[in-house]
Amino acid sequence: MLSRTAENLFWLSRYVERAEYLARTIEATLRVTALPNTYSGQGNEWDSALLTAGVSASFYAQYDEANEPNVVEFLSMSTSNPSSIRNCIEAARLNARSVRTALTGAMWDTINSAWIELQENWSKGAKTREQLTQFLRFVQETSLRFDGSAYRTMLRNDAYWFSRLGVHLERADNTARILDVKYHLLLPEEEHVGGPLDYYQWSSILRSVSALTAYHWVYRETLKPWLIADLLILNDSLPRSLASCYGNLVRNLDQIGVDYGRQGPAQRHARAIRNRLEHSNMDDIFQRGVHEFVQEFIADNSRLGEIVAKQYLI
């Protein structure tokens, strides 16, 4: 496969996954801000949404205050934010058009129809809370349709594996950022762990990764920070956990290595991260510091993206 084609497939999947992640982040933040102050706390949830998305600096270069209208506009429809939902869908469609022949009909129809709907129905954004809910649902359903189409219709060849690399690399980064913002910044100093504020913030974060029901199935307990961290970091059975993402990354990179006849630094780096996750436990992670552990993971995950690009996409 040409490196350009592999790059388009890789980034197509990353942009679709990122759009869904942003939609879930906005939706989860709306849930918390709808609660009475007694339960939602004194902190600015919209600030935390920007930090989770990694766009706080660029936001404050344009806006003075992180409130609902400003943050929703910046994360969803802003043309000046490269990672806004609008720009992610447009970039995904551009990449899809460049590799039209490498996609199945179902995959192309999903991306193209989403882009058309974005232009026709959402070009001016959502004017009401009901419209915003509809827009966020549209974004999430587009991602689910695209992911399902890829899984159910693509040949298991290098096109599929590069596409999945993009999904799992982006997903791992998103989960790590959500977890890091909660542990390092969200909980006010005067709030006790396990209080009402803690419960609603944790439930909103689990909702943002579609893991609230999964948590209760796995642990059958009330929400506890160390169990949530265990679920999102080490539990292989949760598709959005760091361990699950790296299990998939290792498998897909190994498939590419077999298909191309050789292993390389990308395979070795992914295995090293996967091994570290396999041999970690929550006691050690908490003793060292969750923030430090997750920050190191985010840096290593970003480094894997660079290695994959250098090895295959350039």
CSV table of C-alpha atoms in Angstrom, one decimal, residues 39 50 61 116 135 169 180 186 305:
chain,number,residue,atom,x,y,z
A,39,TYR,CA,-24.1,18.5,43.3
A,50,LEU,CA,-11.5,22.3,27.3
A,61,ALA,CA,-6.7,33.1,22.7
A,116,ILE,CA,-23.8,16.6,3.5
A,135,PHE,CA,-26.5,17.3,16.9
A,169,LEU,CA,-4.5,5.4,19.0
A,180,ASP,CA,-6.1,12.8,33.9
A,186,LEU,CA,-11.7,18.4,38.7
A,305,GLY,CA,1.9,8.0,16.6
